[in-house]
Amino acid sequence: MSFYKDLFLQILLISSLIALSSQFQTRSQLQTRSHYNFVVEEANYTRLCSTKSILTVNGKFPGPTIRVLHGDTIFVNVHNKGNQNITIHWHGVKQPRNPWTDGPEYITQCPIQPGKKFRQKLIFSEEEGTLWWHAHSDWTRATVHGAIIIYPKINSSYTFIKPYKEIPIIFAEWWKSDVNEVLREFLQNGGGPNSSDAITINGQPGDLYPCSKSETFKLRVERGRTYLLRVVNAAMNLILFMSIAKHNLTVVNVDAMYTKPMTRDYICISPGNTMDVLLHANQEPDHYYMAARAYSTGVGVAYDNTTTTAIVQYKGSSTPLSTPSLPNLPDYNDTTAAFDFITSIRGKPDNYSHGVPKKINTHMLTTLSINTFPCPNNQSCEGPNGTKLAASMTNISFQAPNFDILEAYYYHIHGVYKKGFPNFPPDIFNFTADSLPLTLLTPKRGTKVKVLKYGSNVELVFQDTNLISGLDHPMHLHGYSFHVVGYGFGNFNKSKDPMNYNVVDPPLVNTVTVPKNGWAAIRFVATNPGVWFMHCHLERHLSWGMETVFIVKNGKSLKGTLMPPPPDMPPC
């Protein structure tokens, strides 16, 4: 009898271990690697009935997915076999003490020239979930981008039930013309860029575009299963609404930081942001459209108003006799829908390595503006009243140098940048007024940076202005995640608005969407020394100068000291 009892207990124990192990990750299951090879090269792609050559990594659009475990350090060998300069940025990877391989051109490195290589070191720390990588020179990121998936450590699990399968969903934009020509044209004529011709899901425009139906991306599911969609907005200039007909979506992670589960029938995602979203396949076996289209509020601002689709196809469902119905997406200018979603996201403080900073010793308020410069002599310009469009932070339109700021800082090279990016705007006015004086339209040009002492508790309020046009701005800070403690419309009130901050469970993200004619407040602790780029992730605004740089000084310990540069830094 004892023998059978022991045998039963052993079987029970083995069954329990098998069930438990199914909740955890093993390195062999995940196929992670410590080294990746990225070959930047031209490849021919056909979309929308025409073929063109695009810049890719390893010939793929989107590019290859990087898979790592929480806390890994890996190396990516980037070999530029293309015909133009390139840099690669690992968006949302904090790279502690290691801005050398962060990637933005002329900020932390000079570009990798055609025929040259650069071995980039990626140091993962507290990130867990989905991030992405992309080119960070000119407009090359239009086709040079891909997902980064950071799994929990071995013998650890998600904060939610392990999904049956995981599928990257990468949104992007497609131009029939060469994106380099799009960039060159609008910078030369002073107007806005031509809108893209399509939005894509995993490289495919979908059923609603010409010559696209047969290649539409299909997500095959089984009824009763749960799927994790790893959503990346790699679009150049579009904030997006996305939904799946007759299905709800549950957001569980934003920018590789866990969030409290939030279930909605649509999501709103800005360029730069990533979201882990659970899809419960709980409808009748059939075909359902996944669809996405732009959220755009700028008056008179052109945008791609098309709709991209993919198909969620249930196992066992027959070919539909009619076209699946589209989901009900919010209207393109529905600010209430966009910010009801965005401001409802809540963080999980138990997963933070540190709490929300309470005692702030560095206060900043920076204005975000669309501006104009006078048209150069002997040139016709397409901006308002014959001017050239520009953009600024705190009335400074950033001018990229021709030598990288990080090396200039490290080696004490003068003349590359200037300190003194201001904590507050030089002129205080009604930032969101319907009519503003023309004298405010022209910003200053400069390469000014903000220097922070190591360990500073920073509060930064982004204030949108209605100069030229009020717009939403997804602001991204390299090297950090930050707590979004508040949002509002109108002008920020430093006496009243902080009383309504959320310092209990704010989301911890790397990109925050500042509302049109409104503000957003973030907090972070400056404990990652080095040079870190901050910019709008709408690519046209970055091209016009809506950016600045934070230089975080060294601390007193080795853990707070900038690493030395790698030996193969690309030369200028």
Tab-separated table of C-alpha atoms in Angstrom, residues 89-469:
chain	number	residue	atom	x	y	z
A	89	HIS	CA	19.074	52.844	-32.258
A	90	TRP	CA	17.732	50.321	-29.741
A	91	HIS	CA	14.567	52.149	-28.770
A	92	GLY	CA	13.790	51.869	-25.055
A	93	VAL	CA	16.929	49.887	-24.157
A	94	LYS	CA	18.377	51.982	-21.344
A	95	GLN	CA	22.000	50.992	-21.976
A	96	PRO	CA	23.220	51.751	-18.422
A	97	ARG	CA	26.440	53.798	-18.566
A	98	ASN	CA	26.746	52.891	-22.258
A	99	PRO	CA	25.393	55.601	-24.590
A	100	TRP	CA	28.204	54.752	-27.033
A	101	THR	CA	26.031	52.264	-28.913
A	102	ASP	CA	22.672	54.000	-28.410
A	103	GLY	CA	22.683	55.106	-32.038
A	104	PRO	CA	21.317	58.593	-32.835
A	105	GLU	CA	23.403	60.198	-35.569
A	106	TYR	CA	25.753	62.981	-34.412
A	107	ILE	CA	24.378	62.712	-30.871
A	108	THR	CA	26.129	59.584	-29.571
A	109	GLN	CA	28.011	58.501	-32.672
A	110	CYS	CA	29.025	59.450	-36.158
A	111	PRO	CA	27.255	57.389	-38.823
A	112	ILE	CA	28.414	54.028	-40.121
A	113	GLN	CA	29.559	54.823	-43.629
A	114	PRO	CA	28.906	52.513	-46.609
A	115	GLY	CA	31.250	49.531	-46.475
A	116	LYS	CA	32.016	50.005	-42.749
A	117	LYS	CA	31.057	48.020	-39.621
A	118	PHE	CA	30.211	48.775	-35.988
A	119	ARG	CA	29.817	46.211	-33.206
A	120	GLN	CA	27.051	47.518	-30.966
A	121	LYS	CA	26.690	46.367	-27.369
A	122	LEU	CA	23.159	46.180	-25.964
A	123	ILE	CA	22.857	46.138	-22.176
A	124	PHE	CA	19.379	45.193	-20.969
A	125	SER	CA	18.479	46.055	-17.379
A	126	GLU	CA	14.912	46.355	-16.047
A	127	GLU	CA	13.091	46.181	-19.406
A	128	GLU	CA	10.690	43.262	-19.895
A	129	GLY	CA	8.216	43.025	-22.756
A	130	THR	CA	8.387	44.508	-26.254
A	131	LEU	CA	10.699	47.224	-27.561
A	132	TRP	CA	12.034	47.878	-31.046
A	133	TRP	CA	15.098	48.937	-33.001
A	134	HIS	CA	15.285	51.379	-35.884
A	135	ALA	CA	17.640	53.452	-37.977
A	136	HIS	CA	18.345	56.888	-36.537
A	137	SER	CA	19.730	58.880	-39.451
A	138	ASP	CA	17.625	60.972	-41.825
A	139	TRP	CA	14.441	59.034	-42.765
A	140	THR	CA	16.026	55.606	-43.079
A	141	ARG	CA	13.917	54.222	-40.242
A	142	ALA	CA	10.931	54.128	-42.631
A	143	THR	CA	12.091	50.660	-43.721
A	144	VAL	CA	14.965	49.891	-41.307
A	145	HIS	CA	13.236	48.694	-38.137
A	146	GLY	CA	12.181	45.583	-36.235
A	147	ALA	CA	10.989	44.242	-32.891
A	148	ILE	CA	12.919	43.484	-29.699
A	149	ILE	CA	11.332	40.935	-27.361
A	150	ILE	CA	12.604	40.736	-23.774
A	151	TYR	CA	11.384	37.624	-21.975
A	152	PRO	CA	11.362	37.090	-18.202
A	153	LYS	CA	14.424	35.541	-16.617
A	154	ILE	CA	14.775	31.756	-16.576
A	155	ASN	CA	12.322	30.276	-14.046
A	156	SER	CA	10.319	33.510	-14.020
A	157	SER	CA	6.989	34.198	-15.658
A	158	TYR	CA	4.808	37.002	-16.981
A	159	THR	CA	2.589	38.985	-14.619
A	160	PHE	CA	-0.362	37.593	-16.607
A	161	ILE	CA	-1.382	34.118	-17.784
A	162	LYS	CA	1.092	32.821	-20.330
A	163	PRO	CA	-0.442	33.183	-23.823
A	164	TYR	CA	-0.777	30.331	-26.267
A	165	LYS	CA	1.252	32.211	-28.901
A	166	GLU	CA	2.963	35.567	-29.335
A	167	ILE	CA	2.834	37.576	-32.577
A	168	PRO	CA	4.635	40.843	-33.375
A	169	ILE	CA	2.339	43.422	-34.992
A	170	ILE	CA	4.459	46.199	-36.507
A	171	PHE	CA	2.810	49.263	-38.020
A	172	ALA	CA	4.723	51.333	-40.569
A	173	GLU	CA	4.192	53.708	-43.485
A	174	TRP	CA	4.916	53.103	-47.168
A	175	TRP	CA	5.686	55.668	-49.842
A	176	LYS	CA	5.636	54.744	-53.520
A	177	SER	CA	8.487	57.201	-53.986
A	178	ASP	CA	11.934	57.082	-52.364
A	179	VAL	CA	11.679	58.320	-48.763
A	180	ASN	CA	15.028	60.081	-49.140
A	181	GLU	CA	13.486	62.109	-51.944
A	182	VAL	CA	10.450	62.888	-49.737
A	183	LEU	CA	12.825	64.210	-47.063
A	184	ARG	CA	14.982	66.205	-49.469
A	185	GLU	CA	11.967	67.794	-51.145
A	186	PHE	CA	10.153	69.119	-48.081
A	187	LEU	CA	13.311	70.364	-46.380
A	188	GLN	CA	14.188	72.233	-49.560
A	189	ASN	CA	10.770	73.726	-50.307
A	190	GLY	CA	9.979	74.607	-46.699
A	191	GLY	CA	6.560	72.951	-46.618
A	192	GLY	CA	5.342	69.700	-45.106
A	193	PRO	CA	6.315	66.259	-46.402
A	194	ASN	CA	4.157	64.303	-48.807
A	195	SER	CA	1.904	61.908	-46.927
A	196	SER	CA	2.614	58.202	-47.166
A	197	ASP	CA	0.619	56.163	-49.668
A	198	ALA	CA	-0.219	53.344	-47.245
A	199	ILE	CA	-0.028	52.173	-43.669
A	200	THR	CA	1.276	48.633	-43.273
A	201	ILE	CA	0.859	45.765	-40.803
A	202	ASN	CA	3.961	43.567	-40.739
A	203	GLY	CA	4.994	45.037	-44.059
A	204	GLN	CA	1.633	44.554	-45.828
A	205	PRO	CA	-0.957	47.272	-46.589
A	206	GLY	CA	-3.969	44.947	-46.571
A	207	ASP	CA	-7.170	44.330	-48.519
A	208	LEU	CA	-8.251	47.941	-48.992
A	209	TYR	CA	-5.247	48.940	-51.119
A	210	PRO	CA	-4.616	48.069	-54.801
A	211	CYS	CA	-2.540	44.968	-55.599
A	212	SER	CA	-2.404	44.022	-51.905
A	213	LYS	CA	-5.196	41.572	-51.076
A	214	SER	CA	-3.308	38.336	-51.731
A	215	GLU	CA	-0.451	39.352	-49.406
A	216	THR	CA	-2.584	40.655	-46.521
A	217	PHE	CA	-1.167	39.567	-43.171
A	218	LYS	CA	-3.216	36.794	-41.556
A	219	LEU	CA	-3.278	36.010	-37.863
A	220	ARG	CA	-4.480	32.430	-37.447
A	221	VAL	CA	-6.085	31.619	-34.097
A	222	GLU	CA	-7.939	28.821	-32.322
A	223	ARG	CA	-11.129	29.512	-30.452
A	224	GLY	CA	-10.619	29.500	-26.685
A	225	ARG	CA	-6.929	30.441	-26.890
A	226	THR	CA	-5.266	33.662	-25.731
A	227	TYR	CA	-2.692	35.408	-27.925
A	228	LEU	CA	-0.145	38.063	-27.045
A	229	LEU	CA	0.131	40.758	-29.713
A	230	ARG	CA	3.454	42.587	-29.425
A	231	VAL	CA	2.454	45.881	-31.020
A	232	VAL	CA	5.027	48.376	-32.339
A	233	ASN	CA	4.181	51.722	-33.920
A	234	ALA	CA	7.097	52.240	-36.322
A	235	ALA	CA	5.129	54.750	-38.431
A	236	MET	CA	7.027	57.889	-39.340
A	237	ASN	CA	4.370	60.524	-38.688
A	238	LEU	CA	1.153	58.826	-37.530
A	239	ILE	CA	-0.442	58.194	-34.168
A	240	LEU	CA	-2.761	55.231	-34.756
A	241	PHE	CA	-6.072	53.821	-33.586
A	242	MET	CA	-6.220	50.012	-33.884
A	243	SER	CA	-9.020	47.549	-33.284
A	244	ILE	CA	-10.192	44.016	-34.150
A	245	ALA	CA	-13.819	43.540	-35.158
A	246	LYS	CA	-15.974	42.016	-32.371
A	247	HIS	CA	-12.982	41.483	-30.059
A	248	ASN	CA	-11.706	43.309	-27.012
A	249	LEU	CA	-8.008	43.924	-26.373
A	250	THR	CA	-6.293	43.880	-22.977
A	251	VAL	CA	-3.160	46.012	-22.567
A	252	VAL	CA	-0.715	44.450	-20.064
A	253	ASN	CA	2.589	46.168	-20.882
A	254	VAL	CA	3.690	49.478	-22.408
A	255	ASP	CA	7.265	50.247	-23.480
A	256	ALA	CA	8.552	47.019	-21.853
A	257	MET	CA	7.128	47.890	-18.440
A	258	TYR	CA	4.159	45.992	-16.998
A	259	THR	CA	0.881	47.831	-16.565
A	260	LYS	CA	-2.355	47.035	-14.792
A	261	PRO	CA	-4.532	45.105	-17.273
A	262	MET	CA	-6.821	47.461	-19.172
A	263	THR	CA	-9.451	46.094	-21.567
A	264	ARG	CA	-10.822	48.203	-24.419
A	265	ASP	CA	-12.267	47.687	-27.886
A	266	TYR	CA	-9.459	49.784	-29.434
A	267	ILE	CA	-5.961	50.993	-28.638
A	268	CYS	CA	-4.266	54.302	-29.426
A	269	ILE	CA	-0.514	54.031	-29.984
A	270	SER	CA	1.997	56.730	-30.896
A	271	PRO	CA	5.180	56.403	-32.949
A	272	GLY	CA	7.863	55.115	-30.588
A	273	ASN	CA	5.474	53.351	-28.233
A	274	THR	CA	5.128	49.582	-27.918
A	275	MET	CA	2.276	47.672	-26.274
A	276	ASP	CA	1.769	44.066	-25.239
A	277	VAL	CA	-1.900	43.324	-25.846
A	278	LEU	CA	-3.840	40.142	-25.060
A	279	LEU	CA	-6.342	38.932	-27.646
A	280	HIS	CA	-8.838	36.364	-26.399
A	281	ALA	CA	-10.106	34.326	-29.366
A	282	ASN	CA	-13.635	33.983	-28.001
A	283	GLN	CA	-15.824	34.633	-31.044
A	284	GLU	CA	-17.471	32.299	-33.525
A	285	PRO	CA	-14.962	30.698	-35.919
A	286	ASP	CA	-14.834	33.143	-38.821
A	287	HIS	CA	-12.675	35.844	-40.409
A	288	TYR	CA	-12.371	39.235	-38.646
A	289	TYR	CA	-10.597	42.402	-39.717
A	290	MET	CA	-7.835	43.953	-37.664
A	291	ALA	CA	-7.675	47.587	-38.793
A	292	ALA	CA	-5.676	50.724	-38.033
A	293	ARG	CA	-5.889	54.324	-39.169
A	294	ALA	CA	-4.481	57.690	-38.177
A	295	TYR	CA	-5.397	59.904	-35.252
A	296	SER	CA	-4.586	63.410	-36.520
A	297	THR	CA	-5.737	66.752	-35.138
A	298	GLY	CA	-3.618	69.391	-36.863
A	299	VAL	CA	-5.751	71.918	-38.715
A	300	GLY	CA	-4.660	71.949	-42.332
A	301	VAL	CA	-1.966	69.321	-41.692
A	302	ALA	CA	-1.939	66.643	-44.393
A	303	TYR	CA	-1.843	63.012	-43.246
A	304	ASP	CA	-2.330	59.514	-44.629
A	305	ASN	CA	-6.076	58.969	-44.211
A	306	THR	CA	-6.102	55.378	-45.483
A	307	THR	CA	-6.901	52.270	-43.426
A	308	THR	CA	-4.645	49.242	-43.154
A	309	THR	CA	-6.051	45.791	-42.443
A	310	ALA	CA	-5.000	42.302	-41.453
A	311	ILE	CA	-7.239	39.263	-41.037
A	312	VAL	CA	-7.810	37.312	-37.820
A	313	GLN	CA	-8.676	33.863	-39.151
A	314	TYR	CA	-10.112	31.211	-36.821
A	315	LYS	CA	-9.053	27.608	-37.243
A	316	GLY	CA	-11.841	25.617	-38.862
A	317	SER	CA	-13.514	28.643	-40.427
A	318	SER	CA	-14.347	28.397	-44.102
A	319	THR	CA	-13.552	31.038	-46.687
A	320	PRO	CA	-16.047	33.854	-46.062
A	321	LEU	CA	-18.687	34.456	-48.703
A	322	SER	CA	-18.516	38.208	-48.124
A	323	THR	CA	-15.880	40.709	-47.001
A	324	PRO	CA	-15.420	40.742	-43.211
A	325	SER	CA	-16.787	43.825	-41.466
A	326	LEU	CA	-14.394	46.510	-40.275
A	327	PRO	CA	-14.153	47.290	-36.563
A	328	ASN	CA	-15.564	50.551	-35.248
A	329	LEU	CA	-12.522	52.798	-34.989
A	330	PRO	CA	-12.726	56.284	-33.447
A	331	ASP	CA	-12.850	59.204	-35.866
A	332	TYR	CA	-9.481	60.504	-37.070
A	333	ASN	CA	-9.773	63.661	-34.901
A	334	ASP	CA	-11.354	62.109	-31.791
A	335	THR	CA	-9.117	63.585	-29.090
A	336	THR	CA	-11.457	62.370	-26.355
A	337	ALA	CA	-11.086	58.752	-27.511
A	338	ALA	CA	-7.301	59.064	-27.854
A	339	PHE	CA	-6.657	60.564	-24.438
A	340	ASP	CA	-9.309	58.561	-22.630
A	341	PHE	CA	-7.242	55.538	-23.652
A	342	ILE	CA	-3.793	57.044	-23.056
A	343	THR	CA	-4.570	58.583	-19.655
A	344	SER	CA	-6.246	55.406	-18.381
A	345	ILE	CA	-3.008	53.372	-18.510
A	346	ARG	CA	-1.740	52.592	-15.008
A	347	GLY	CA	1.622	51.213	-13.969
A	348	LYS	CA	2.419	48.366	-11.576
A	349	PRO	CA	4.584	49.905	-8.827
A	350	ASP	CA	5.583	46.462	-7.515
A	351	ASN	CA	7.495	45.962	-10.777
A	352	TYR	CA	9.399	49.267	-10.560
A	353	SER	CA	13.008	49.092	-9.387
A	354	HIS	CA	12.474	52.498	-7.762
A	355	GLY	CA	9.459	54.590	-6.833
A	356	VAL	CA	8.169	57.832	-8.257
A	357	PRO	CA	10.530	60.643	-7.190
A	358	LYS	CA	8.715	62.900	-4.732
A	359	LYS	CA	11.254	65.582	-3.779
A	360	ILE	CA	12.034	67.339	-7.044
A	361	ASN	CA	15.214	69.409	-7.245
A	362	THR	CA	15.222	70.082	-11.005
A	363	HIS	CA	12.058	71.646	-12.407
A	364	MET	CA	11.713	72.165	-16.163
A	365	LEU	CA	8.931	73.347	-18.443
A	366	THR	CA	9.635	73.124	-22.160
A	367	THR	CA	7.382	74.392	-24.915
A	368	LEU	CA	6.825	72.338	-28.071
A	369	SER	CA	6.129	74.493	-31.107
A	370	ILE	CA	5.774	74.443	-34.856
A	371	ASN	CA	7.532	77.565	-36.118
A	372	THR	CA	8.704	79.265	-39.288
A	373	PHE	CA	11.922	80.734	-40.609
A	374	PRO	CA	12.057	83.400	-43.328
A	375	CYS	CA	12.469	82.020	-46.813
A	376	PRO	CA	16.065	82.356	-48.070
A	377	ASN	CA	16.695	84.903	-50.806
A	378	ASN	CA	16.133	83.781	-54.389
A	379	GLN	CA	13.982	80.855	-53.219
A	380	SER	CA	10.263	80.162	-53.179
A	381	CYS	CA	9.030	78.498	-49.969
A	382	GLU	CA	5.820	76.562	-49.320
A	383	GLY	CA	5.391	77.256	-45.600
A	384	PRO	CA	2.748	79.685	-44.235
A	385	ASN	CA	2.948	83.063	-45.997
A	386	GLY	CA	5.943	81.946	-48.038
A	387	THR	CA	8.086	80.894	-45.062
A	388	LYS	CA	9.945	77.666	-44.194
A	389	LEU	CA	8.400	75.410	-41.547
A	390	ALA	CA	10.478	74.663	-38.458
A	391	ALA	CA	9.996	73.213	-34.969
A	392	SER	CA	11.450	73.923	-31.547
A	393	MET	CA	11.702	73.069	-27.875
A	394	THR	CA	11.670	76.133	-25.593
A	395	ASN	CA	12.027	78.323	-28.688
A	396	ILE	CA	15.291	76.647	-29.790
A	397	SER	CA	15.282	74.828	-33.112
A	398	PHE	CA	18.006	72.220	-32.694
A	399	GLN	CA	20.842	72.150	-35.197
A	400	ALA	CA	22.606	68.817	-35.460
A	401	PRO	CA	26.409	69.185	-35.420
A	402	ASN	CA	28.767	67.425	-37.821
A	403	PHE	CA	30.602	65.694	-34.957
A	404	ASP	CA	28.888	63.622	-32.274
A	405	ILE	CA	28.123	65.295	-28.961
A	406	LEU	CA	29.046	62.255	-26.848
A	407	GLU	CA	32.669	62.156	-28.029
A	408	ALA	CA	32.899	65.951	-27.743
A	409	TYR	CA	31.734	65.691	-24.118
A	410	TYR	CA	33.974	62.730	-23.267
A	411	TYR	CA	37.125	64.135	-24.856
A	412	HIS	CA	36.432	67.797	-23.934
A	413	ILE	CA	36.231	68.950	-27.557
A	414	HIS	CA	34.958	72.526	-27.750
A	415	GLY	CA	32.687	74.083	-30.338
A	416	VAL	CA	30.384	71.096	-30.969
A	417	TYR	CA	27.560	72.075	-28.577
A	418	LYS	CA	26.687	74.685	-25.981
A	419	LYS	CA	25.414	74.197	-22.449
A	420	GLY	CA	22.484	76.155	-21.099
A	421	PHE	CA	19.284	74.678	-22.530
A	422	PRO	CA	16.835	76.684	-20.404
A	423	ASN	CA	14.633	75.268	-17.655
A	424	PHE	CA	11.777	77.561	-18.696
A	425	PRO	CA	10.687	79.384	-21.861
A	426	PRO	CA	12.237	82.816	-22.465
A	427	ASP	CA	8.770	84.284	-23.099
A	428	ILE	CA	5.675	83.412	-21.096
A	429	PHE	CA	2.433	83.886	-23.025
A	430	ASN	CA	-0.925	82.208	-23.479
A	431	PHE	CA	0.620	79.160	-25.167
A	432	THR	CA	-2.673	77.700	-26.376
A	433	ALA	CA	-4.476	80.873	-27.450
A	434	ASP	CA	-6.381	80.799	-30.742
A	435	SER	CA	-4.415	83.745	-32.085
A	436	LEU	CA	-0.771	84.435	-31.240
A	437	PRO	CA	1.546	87.319	-32.264
A	438	LEU	CA	3.616	86.755	-35.396
A	439	THR	CA	6.730	87.842	-33.470
A	440	LEU	CA	6.606	84.514	-31.604
A	441	LEU	CA	6.799	82.390	-34.736
A	442	THR	CA	10.550	82.535	-35.384
A	443	PRO	CA	12.713	80.445	-33.011
A	444	LYS	CA	16.443	80.646	-32.391
A	445	ARG	CA	18.771	78.111	-33.977
A	446	GLY	CA	21.249	76.315	-31.758
A	447	THR	CA	22.851	73.131	-30.455
A	448	LYS	CA	22.086	73.646	-26.782
A	449	VAL	CA	22.101	70.834	-24.239
A	450	LYS	CA	20.841	70.474	-20.681
A	451	VAL	CA	23.416	69.289	-18.126
A	452	LEU	CA	22.055	67.344	-15.129
A	453	LYS	CA	23.872	66.391	-11.969
A	454	TYR	CA	23.968	62.671	-11.284
A	455	GLY	CA	21.061	61.699	-9.022
A	456	SER	CA	18.912	64.736	-9.838
A	457	ASN	CA	15.181	64.241	-9.324
A	458	VAL	CA	13.765	65.785	-12.484
A	459	GLU	CA	10.242	66.956	-13.253
A	460	LEU	CA	9.768	67.972	-16.884
A	461	VAL	CA	6.502	69.450	-18.128
A	462	PHE	CA	5.971	69.427	-21.892
A	463	GLN	CA	3.722	72.309	-22.938
A	464	ASP	CA	2.288	72.276	-26.454
A	465	THR	CA	1.716	75.639	-28.116
A	466	ASN	CA	-0.728	76.760	-30.795
A	467	LEU	CA	1.920	78.503	-32.882
A	468	ILE	CA	1.183	77.711	-36.561
A	469	SER	CA	-0.871	74.710	-35.390
